[in-house]
Amino acid sequence: MVEKRISPQSSALIGELEVPGDKSISHRAVIFGSLAKGRTKIDHFLDGEDCLRTVDIFQKMGVSIEQQGETVVINSDGADSLIEPKEPLYFGNSGTTARLMIGLLSGLPLFTTIYGDASLSKRPMDRVILPLSDMNATIFGRSGGKLLPLAISGKELQAIQYTLPVKSAQVKSALLLAGLFANGETIITEKAKTRDHTETMLGAFGVKLNVDGNTIRMDGKQSLKPTRIYVPGDISSAAFFLAAAAAKPNSSLVIKKVGLNPTRTGIIDVLMQMGAQIEIRNEERIGGELLGDVKISSSSLKGIEISGDIIPRLIDEIPIIALLATQAKGKTVIKDAEELRVKETDRIAAVVEVLTTLGASVTATKDGMIIEGSQELTGGNISAYNDHRMAMMGAIASFFTKEDIIIDDISSIAISYPSFFEDLKRITTN
Ligand code: S3P
């Protein structure tokens, strides 16, 4: 446990910053690079705990991966060369590693057992296991096959046509990874578009797939060709500073080379709808992913309703959006976000508890919350619920409190943003 006391921050957020690499893209780069025969180099990789789990797992399956900070070099003999790990594989807190690897391991001729930390052991895995079972996968798990630990006896799979009942890029990606090794054509349809980094990066690794609206078609038995990946800055990490700068008077901040994939930019849309002043500059596309610089200046904000298809485009940003809503004039209503209940913690309950402790007026609903603005926050003792995004939201709250905030444990921040406090210091003047 690493407790942290933060005094009220009177400073505005000023300057320029590049945030660490995108977590979703970093995981996928390691997975696909390990499946491709040859040398894959990844630049601006996220050197955070979750992504390092993915690196460790492929090393345990015999892939040569050299990781030094933000640079990763993978030399692989391809998917056929992966060896059966001698020990159970540990996924820590990482839901992305878990869901994607369950899909992949189901279709490889290996026996594996996998487990995670207390939080991951509570998160639903049946959302991937059920469709994988339709593909003929053999997976055993706790609680009737719903929870980690799991045992996977990988084998040849049959492609399926599947409409995702949950809005989840992890489930979509698990099925695409299984489909890569399956007989036949995998056809996946989403009701609302979720992040499409898997589809984009499979293309960069030479896999042929067809995306038509919300439907993806991909033939099985395709091999990946090695490539070079640049990971854009993580917009989910940038969101903490963007939100703080939007509401803290006299702020003017530029986040450089941040990922602007439209399936992830719901936060920018919300900030604009709330009245933030945003400019996007220097847009470019690298490896199929859009990135650019985001300039934000503070202004007066108003509450809005956030619901429907935008939710998957900002699902990880809802804790910081809720904090921001306490600083906006009027009510903010968040709906259709029931997925928050099964994140690293129940983020509806956790956000409401933290903001209420800080003196805000927030009500939980079954699929979201209602936040009254604009409110001066007090301060006090809050829990991060061992959830990196809750811990960073708690730290940013100090820009809007009258008294100190004491966060019970900030160690989870290392999952997605190890240099969070150093970076925060660079863009504040006090
Ligand atoms: C992710 C998908 C999302 C997101 C998570 C990363 C991914 O999860 O919340 O942080 O990399 O595919 P779900 O698929 O559960 O929505």
Coordinates of C-alpha atoms and ligand atoms in Angstrom, one line a residue:
M1 CA 0.0 0.0 0.0
V2 CA 1.4 3.4 -0.9
E3 CA -0.7 6.1 0.7
K4 CA -0.5 9.6 -0.8
R5 CA -1.6 13.0 0.6
I6 CA -2.1 15.7 -2.0
S7 CA -2.7 19.3 -1.1
P8 CA -5.2 21.4 -3.0
Q9 CA -3.5 22.4 -6.3
S10 CA -3.9 26.1 -7.0
S11 CA -1.8 26.0 -10.2
A12 CA -3.2 26.0 -13.7
L13 CA -2.1 23.2 -16.1
I14 CA 0.3 24.8 -18.6
G15 CA 2.8 23.5 -21.2
E16 CA 3.3 20.5 -23.5
L17 CA 3.4 16.8 -22.7
E18 CA 3.7 13.5 -24.4
V19 CA 1.9 10.7 -22.5
P20 CA 3.0 7.1 -22.4
G21 CA 2.0 4.7 -25.1
D22 CA -1.5 3.3 -25.5
K23 CA -2.2 0.3 -23.3
S24 CA -4.6 -1.5 -25.8
I25 CA -2.2 -1.0 -28.7
S26 CA 0.9 -2.0 -26.7
H27 CA -0.7 -5.3 -25.7
R28 CA -1.7 -6.1 -29.2
A29 CA 1.7 -5.2 -30.6
V30 CA 3.4 -7.8 -28.3
I31 CA 0.8 -10.5 -29.1
F32 CA 0.9 -10.0 -32.9
G33 CA 4.7 -9.5 -32.9
S34 CA 5.0 -12.9 -31.1
L35 CA 2.8 -14.6 -33.6
A36 CA 4.7 -13.2 -36.6
K37 CA 7.7 -15.1 -37.9
G38 CA 10.7 -12.7 -37.8
R39 CA 11.6 -9.4 -36.1
T40 CA 9.1 -6.9 -34.9
K41 CA 10.1 -3.6 -33.3
I42 CA 7.8 -1.6 -31.1
D43 CA 8.5 2.0 -30.3
H44 CA 6.8 4.1 -27.6
F45 CA 5.5 0.9 -25.9
L46 CA 3.7 1.3 -22.6
D47 CA 6.2 0.2 -19.9
G48 CA 3.3 -0.4 -17.5
E49 CA 2.5 -3.4 -15.3
D50 CA -0.4 -4.8 -17.5
C51 CA 1.6 -4.7 -20.7
L52 CA 4.6 -6.3 -19.0
R53 CA 2.4 -9.3 -18.1
T54 CA 1.7 -9.8 -21.8
V55 CA 5.5 -9.7 -22.5
D56 CA 6.2 -12.1 -19.7
I57 CA 3.6 -14.6 -21.0
F58 CA 5.1 -14.8 -24.4
Q59 CA 8.6 -15.1 -23.0
K60 CA 7.4 -18.1 -21.0
M61 CA 6.1 -19.5 -24.3
G62 CA 9.6 -19.3 -25.8
V63 CA 9.5 -16.0 -27.7
S64 CA 12.6 -13.8 -27.6
I65 CA 11.4 -10.4 -26.4
E66 CA 13.8 -7.7 -25.4
Q67 CA 12.1 -4.8 -23.6
Q68 CA 13.9 -1.8 -22.5
G69 CA 11.6 1.0 -21.4
E70 CA 9.6 2.1 -24.4
T71 CA 11.5 -0.1 -26.9
V72 CA 10.6 -3.7 -27.5
V73 CA 12.2 -6.0 -30.0
I74 CA 10.6 -9.4 -30.7
N75 CA 12.2 -12.2 -32.6
S76 CA 9.8 -15.0 -33.1
D77 CA 9.7 -18.2 -35.1
G78 CA 6.0 -17.7 -35.5
A79 CA 2.8 -19.1 -33.9
D80 CA 3.8 -22.7 -34.6
S81 CA 6.9 -22.3 -32.4
L82 CA 5.2 -21.3 -29.2
I83 CA 6.0 -23.8 -26.5
E84 CA 3.7 -25.1 -23.7
P85 CA 4.6 -23.1 -20.5
K86 CA 5.8 -25.2 -17.6
E87 CA 4.0 -23.1 -15.0
P88 CA 0.6 -21.5 -14.8
L89 CA 0.5 -18.1 -16.5
Y90 CA -0.1 -15.1 -14.3
F91 CA -2.1 -12.2 -15.8
G92 CA -2.1 -9.9 -12.7
N93 CA -4.7 -7.2 -13.0
S94 CA -4.9 -7.2 -16.8
G95 CA -8.3 -7.9 -18.3
T96 CA -7.0 -7.3 -21.8
T97 CA -4.2 -9.9 -21.4
A98 CA -6.7 -12.3 -20.0
R99 CA -9.5 -12.0 -22.6
L100 CA -7.2 -11.8 -25.6
M101 CA -5.0 -14.7 -24.4
I102 CA -7.9 -17.0 -23.7
G103 CA -8.9 -16.5 -27.3
L104 CA -5.5 -17.2 -28.7
L105 CA -4.6 -20.1 -26.4
S106 CA -7.9 -21.9 -27.2
G107 CA -6.7 -22.3 -30.8
L108 CA -3.0 -23.3 -30.2
P109 CA -2.0 -27.0 -29.6
L110 CA -0.9 -26.3 -26.0
F111 CA -2.3 -26.9 -22.5
T112 CA -2.2 -23.8 -20.3
T113 CA -3.5 -22.8 -16.9
I114 CA -4.0 -19.1 -16.2
Y115 CA -4.8 -17.0 -13.2
G116 CA -4.9 -13.4 -12.0
D117 CA -5.0 -11.1 -9.0
A118 CA -8.1 -10.7 -6.7
S119 CA -9.8 -8.2 -9.0
L120 CA -9.2 -10.2 -12.2
S121 CA -10.4 -13.3 -10.5
K122 CA -13.8 -11.6 -10.1
R123 CA -14.2 -10.4 -13.7
P124 CA -16.5 -12.3 -16.1
M125 CA -14.7 -14.6 -18.5
D126 CA -17.8 -16.4 -19.7
R127 CA -18.3 -13.6 -22.3
V128 CA -15.3 -15.0 -24.1
I129 CA -15.6 -18.7 -23.0
L130 CA -19.2 -19.1 -24.3
P131 CA -18.5 -18.1 -28.0
L132 CA -15.1 -19.9 -27.9
S133 CA -17.0 -23.0 -26.8
D134 CA -19.2 -22.6 -29.9
M135 CA -15.9 -22.7 -31.8
N136 CA -15.2 -26.0 -30.2
A137 CA -12.7 -24.7 -27.6
T138 CA -12.1 -26.7 -24.4
I139 CA -11.8 -24.4 -21.3
F140 CA -12.4 -25.3 -17.7
G141 CA -12.8 -22.7 -15.0
R142 CA -14.0 -21.8 -11.6
S143 CA -17.6 -21.0 -10.8
G144 CA -19.0 -23.2 -13.6
G145 CA -16.4 -22.0 -16.1
K146 CA -17.0 -18.3 -15.6
L147 CA -14.0 -17.2 -13.6
L148 CA -10.2 -17.5 -13.4
P149 CA -8.3 -19.6 -12.8
L150 CA -8.9 -21.4 -16.1
A151 CA -7.4 -24.5 -17.8
I152 CA -7.3 -24.4 -21.6
S153 CA -6.7 -27.4 -23.7
G154 CA -6.0 -25.7 -27.0
K155 CA -7.0 -27.4 -30.3
E156 CA -8.2 -26.8 -33.8
L157 CA -11.2 -24.5 -33.8
Q158 CA -14.1 -24.0 -36.2
A159 CA -14.9 -20.4 -37.2
I160 CA -18.3 -19.0 -36.1
Q161 CA -20.6 -16.2 -37.0
Y162 CA -21.3 -14.2 -33.8
T163 CA -23.1 -11.0 -32.8
L164 CA -21.5 -9.6 -29.6
P165 CA -24.0 -9.3 -26.8
V166 CA -21.7 -7.1 -24.8
K167 CA -19.9 -4.0 -26.2
S168 CA -16.4 -5.2 -25.6
A169 CA -13.3 -4.9 -27.8
Q170 CA -11.7 -7.6 -25.6
V171 CA -14.3 -10.1 -26.6
K172 CA -14.1 -9.1 -30.2
S173 CA -10.3 -9.4 -30.2
A174 CA -10.4 -12.8 -28.4
L175 CA -12.6 -14.2 -31.1
L176 CA -10.5 -12.7 -33.9
L177 CA -7.4 -14.2 -32.3
A178 CA -9.1 -17.6 -32.1
G179 CA -10.4 -17.1 -35.6
L180 CA -6.9 -16.7 -36.9
F181 CA -6.2 -20.3 -36.2
A182 CA -9.7 -21.7 -37.0
N183 CA -11.0 -23.4 -40.0
G184 CA -13.3 -21.2 -42.1
E185 CA -14.4 -17.6 -42.0
T186 CA -15.0 -15.8 -38.7
I187 CA -17.8 -13.2 -38.9
I188 CA -18.3 -10.9 -36.0
T189 CA -21.0 -8.2 -35.7
E190 CA -21.0 -5.5 -33.0
K191 CA -24.1 -3.6 -31.9
A192 CA -22.0 -0.5 -31.2
K193 CA -18.5 -0.1 -32.5
T194 CA -15.8 -0.7 -29.9
R195 CA -12.1 0.2 -30.2
D196 CA -10.8 -1.3 -33.5
H197 CA -7.0 -1.6 -32.7
T198 CA -7.1 -5.4 -33.3
E199 CA -8.5 -5.0 -36.8
T200 CA -6.2 -2.1 -37.7
M201 CA -3.1 -3.9 -36.4
L202 CA -3.9 -7.2 -38.0
G203 CA -3.9 -5.3 -41.3
A204 CA -0.5 -3.9 -40.4
F205 CA 0.8 -7.5 -39.8
G206 CA -0.5 -8.5 -43.3
V207 CA -3.7 -10.3 -42.2
K208 CA -6.6 -9.9 -44.7
L209 CA -9.9 -8.9 -43.1
N210 CA -12.9 -7.1 -44.3
V211 CA -14.6 -4.5 -42.1
D212 CA -18.0 -3.4 -43.4
G213 CA -19.8 -1.1 -40.9
N214 CA -20.0 -3.1 -37.6
T215 CA -19.3 -6.4 -39.2
I216 CA -15.8 -8.0 -39.5
R217 CA -15.0 -11.0 -41.7
M218 CA -11.7 -12.8 -41.6
D219 CA -10.5 -16.1 -43.1
G220 CA -8.7 -18.5 -40.7
K221 CA -5.3 -20.1 -41.1
Q222 CA -3.6 -16.8 -42.0
S223 CA 0.0 -16.1 -41.0
L224 CA 1.3 -12.7 -39.7
K225 CA 4.2 -10.9 -41.2
P226 CA 6.5 -9.0 -38.8
T227 CA 6.4 -5.2 -38.9
R228 CA 7.4 -2.0 -37.1
I229 CA 4.9 -0.5 -34.7
Y230 CA 4.8 3.0 -33.2
V231 CA 2.4 3.2 -30.3
P232 CA 0.6 6.6 -30.1
G233 CA 0.1 8.2 -26.7
D234 CA -2.8 6.8 -24.7
I235 CA -5.8 9.1 -24.9
S236 CA -7.1 7.4 -21.8
S237 CA -4.0 8.6 -19.9
A238 CA -4.2 12.0 -21.5
A239 CA -7.8 12.3 -20.4
F240 CA -6.8 13.0 -16.8
F241 CA -4.8 16.1 -17.8
L242 CA -7.3 17.2 -20.5
A243 CA -10.1 17.1 -18.0
A244 CA -8.1 19.0 -15.3
A245 CA -7.1 21.7 -17.9
A246 CA -10.6 22.1 -19.2
A247 CA -11.9 23.1 -15.7
K248 CA -8.9 24.7 -14.0
P249 CA -9.0 28.4 -14.8
N250 CA -6.1 29.8 -16.9
S251 CA -4.9 26.4 -18.1
S252 CA -3.5 25.9 -21.6
L253 CA -2.1 22.5 -22.3
V254 CA -0.9 20.6 -25.4
I255 CA -0.8 16.8 -25.4
K256 CA 1.4 15.7 -28.2
K257 CA 1.3 12.6 -30.5
V258 CA -1.7 11.2 -28.7
G259 CA -3.9 8.5 -30.3
L260 CA -7.0 9.9 -32.1
N261 CA -8.5 6.7 -33.4
P262 CA -12.2 7.7 -33.7
T263 CA -13.2 4.6 -31.6
R264 CA -11.4 6.2 -28.7
T265 CA -12.1 9.9 -28.9
G266 CA -15.4 10.0 -27.1
I267 CA -13.6 12.0 -24.4
I268 CA -12.8 14.8 -26.9
D269 CA -16.4 14.9 -28.1
V270 CA -17.7 15.1 -24.5
L271 CA -15.2 17.8 -23.6
M272 CA -16.3 19.9 -26.6
Q273 CA -20.0 19.4 -25.8
M274 CA -19.3 20.5 -22.2
G275 CA -17.8 23.7 -23.6
A276 CA -14.1 23.1 -23.5
Q277 CA -11.9 24.8 -26.1
I278 CA -10.0 22.2 -28.1
E279 CA -7.9 22.3 -31.2
I280 CA -6.4 19.3 -32.9
R281 CA -3.2 19.8 -34.8
N282 CA -0.5 17.8 -36.7
E283 CA -2.7 14.8 -37.5
E284 CA -0.9 11.9 -39.1
R285 CA -1.5 8.2 -39.5
I286 CA 1.1 5.6 -38.5
G287 CA 0.5 1.9 -39.0
G288 CA -3.2 2.7 -39.7
E289 CA -3.6 4.5 -36.3
L290 CA -4.5 8.2 -36.3
L291 CA -2.5 10.5 -33.9
G292 CA -2.0 14.2 -33.4
D293 CA -1.6 17.0 -30.9
V294 CA -4.6 18.1 -28.7
K295 CA -4.5 21.7 -27.4
I296 CA -7.0 22.5 -24.6
S297 CA -7.7 25.7 -22.8
S298 CA -9.9 26.2 -19.8
S299 CA -13.4 27.6 -20.1
S300 CA -16.7 27.5 -18.3
L301 CA -18.3 24.1 -18.7
K302 CA -21.9 22.8 -18.7
G303 CA -23.4 19.5 -17.8
I304 CA -24.6 17.1 -20.5
E305 CA -26.1 13.7 -21.1
I306 CA -23.7 11.0 -22.1
S307 CA -25.4 7.8 -23.4
G308 CA -25.7 5.3 -26.3
D309 CA -23.0 4.6 -28.9
I310 CA -20.5 7.1 -27.5
I311 CA -20.1 4.9 -24.3
P312 CA -17.7 2.3 -25.7
R313 CA -15.7 5.3 -27.2
L314 CA -15.0 6.7 -23.7
I315 CA -15.7 3.7 -21.3
D316 CA -12.3 4.1 -19.5
E317 CA -12.7 7.8 -19.1
I318 CA -16.0 7.8 -17.2
P319 CA -14.3 8.2 -13.7
I320 CA -12.5 11.4 -14.8
I321 CA -15.6 12.7 -16.7
A322 CA -17.6 12.2 -13.5
L323 CA -15.1 14.3 -11.6
L324 CA -15.2 17.0 -14.4
A325 CA -19.0 17.0 -14.2
T326 CA -18.8 18.2 -10.6
Q327 CA -17.1 21.4 -12.0
A328 CA -19.6 21.9 -14.8
K329 CA -22.8 24.1 -14.5
G330 CA -25.9 21.9 -14.3
K331 CA -26.6 18.2 -14.3
T332 CA -24.6 15.5 -16.1
V333 CA -26.4 12.2 -16.7
I334 CA -24.4 9.1 -17.7
K335 CA -26.4 6.1 -19.0
D336 CA -25.9 2.8 -20.9
A337 CA -22.6 2.3 -19.0
E338 CA -23.4 -0.9 -17.1
E339 CA -20.0 -2.3 -18.3
L340 CA -18.4 -0.1 -15.6
R341 CA -19.7 -2.5 -13.0
V342 CA -17.2 -5.2 -14.2
K343 CA -14.1 -3.2 -14.7
E344 CA -11.0 -3.3 -12.4
T345 CA -13.6 -2.5 -9.7
D346 CA -17.3 -1.6 -9.9
R347 CA -16.6 1.9 -11.2
I348 CA -20.2 3.2 -10.8
A349 CA -20.1 2.4 -7.0
A350 CA -16.5 3.5 -6.6
V351 CA -16.9 6.9 -8.4
V352 CA -20.1 7.7 -6.5
E353 CA -18.4 6.8 -3.2
V354 CA -15.3 8.8 -3.9
L355 CA -17.1 11.9 -5.2
T356 CA -19.6 11.8 -2.3
T357 CA -16.7 11.6 0.2
L358 CA -15.3 14.7 -1.5
G359 CA -18.5 16.5 -0.9
A360 CA -20.2 16.2 -4.4
S361 CA -23.8 15.3 -5.0
V362 CA -23.8 12.2 -7.1
T363 CA -26.4 9.4 -7.5
A364 CA -25.7 5.9 -8.8
T365 CA -28.1 4.4 -11.3
K366 CA -28.0 0.8 -12.5
D367 CA -26.2 1.8 -15.7
G368 CA -24.5 5.0 -14.8
M369 CA -24.8 8.0 -12.5
I370 CA -26.2 11.5 -12.2
I371 CA -23.8 14.3 -11.1
E372 CA -24.9 17.7 -9.9
G373 CA -22.7 20.6 -10.8
S374 CA -21.0 22.9 -10.1
Q375 CA -19.7 22.0 -6.7
E376 CA -16.8 23.0 -4.6
L377 CA -15.2 19.8 -3.3
T378 CA -14.0 19.5 0.3
G379 CA -11.2 16.8 0.5
G380 CA -10.7 13.8 2.7
N381 CA -9.7 10.2 2.8
I382 CA -10.6 8.2 -0.3
S383 CA -10.0 4.7 -1.6
A384 CA -8.5 4.0 -5.0
Y385 CA -10.2 0.6 -4.9
N386 CA -6.9 -0.8 -6.2
D387 CA -8.0 0.6 -9.6
H388 CA -5.5 2.7 -11.6
R389 CA -8.1 5.0 -13.1
M390 CA -9.7 5.6 -9.7
A391 CA -6.4 6.5 -8.2
M392 CA -5.6 9.0 -11.0
M393 CA -9.1 10.5 -10.8
G394 CA -8.5 11.0 -7.0
A395 CA -5.2 12.8 -7.7
I396 CA -6.8 15.1 -10.2
A397 CA -9.6 16.0 -7.8
S398 CA -7.0 17.9 -5.8
F399 CA -7.2 20.7 -8.4
F400 CA -10.8 21.3 -7.2
T401 CA -10.7 20.7 -3.4
K402 CA -10.4 23.1 -0.5
E403 CA -8.6 20.6 1.7
D404 CA -6.0 17.8 1.3
I405 CA -6.9 14.5 -0.3
I406 CA -5.5 11.3 1.1
I407 CA -5.6 8.4 -1.3
D408 CA -5.2 5.0 0.4
D409 CA -3.0 3.4 -2.2
I410 CA -1.7 4.8 -5.5
S411 CA 0.4 1.8 -6.4
S412 CA -2.1 0.7 -9.1
I413 CA -1.2 3.7 -11.2
A414 CA 1.8 1.7 -12.4
I415 CA -0.6 -0.4 -14.4
S416 CA -1.1 2.2 -17.1
Y417 CA 0.8 5.4 -16.2
P418 CA 4.0 4.8 -14.1
S419 CA 5.2 8.4 -14.6
F420 CA 1.8 10.0 -13.8
F421 CA 3.0 12.2 -10.9
E422 CA 6.2 13.3 -12.6
D423 CA 4.3 14.3 -15.7
L424 CA 1.7 16.1 -13.6
K425 CA 4.5 18.1 -11.9
R426 CA 5.9 19.1 -15.3
I427 CA 2.6 20.8 -16.3
T428 CA 1.8 22.5 -13.0
T429 CA 3.7 25.5 -11.6
N430 CA 3.3 25.0 -7.9
Ligands
S3P1 C1 -9.8 -2.8 -23.9 C2 -11.2 -2.8 -24.0 C3 -12.1 -2.3 -23.0 C4 -11.3 -1.3 -22.1 C5 -10.0 -1.9 -21.6 C6 -9.1 -2.2 -22.8 C7 -9.0 -3.4 -25.0 O1 -12.6 -3.3 -22.2 O2 -12.1 -1.0 -20.9 O3 -9.4 -0.9 -20.7 O4 -7.8 -3.2 -25.0 O5 -9.6 -4.1 -25.8 P1 -13.9 -4.1 -22.6 O6 -13.6 -4.9 -23.9 O7 -14.2 -5.0 -21.5 O8 -14.9 -3.1 -22.9

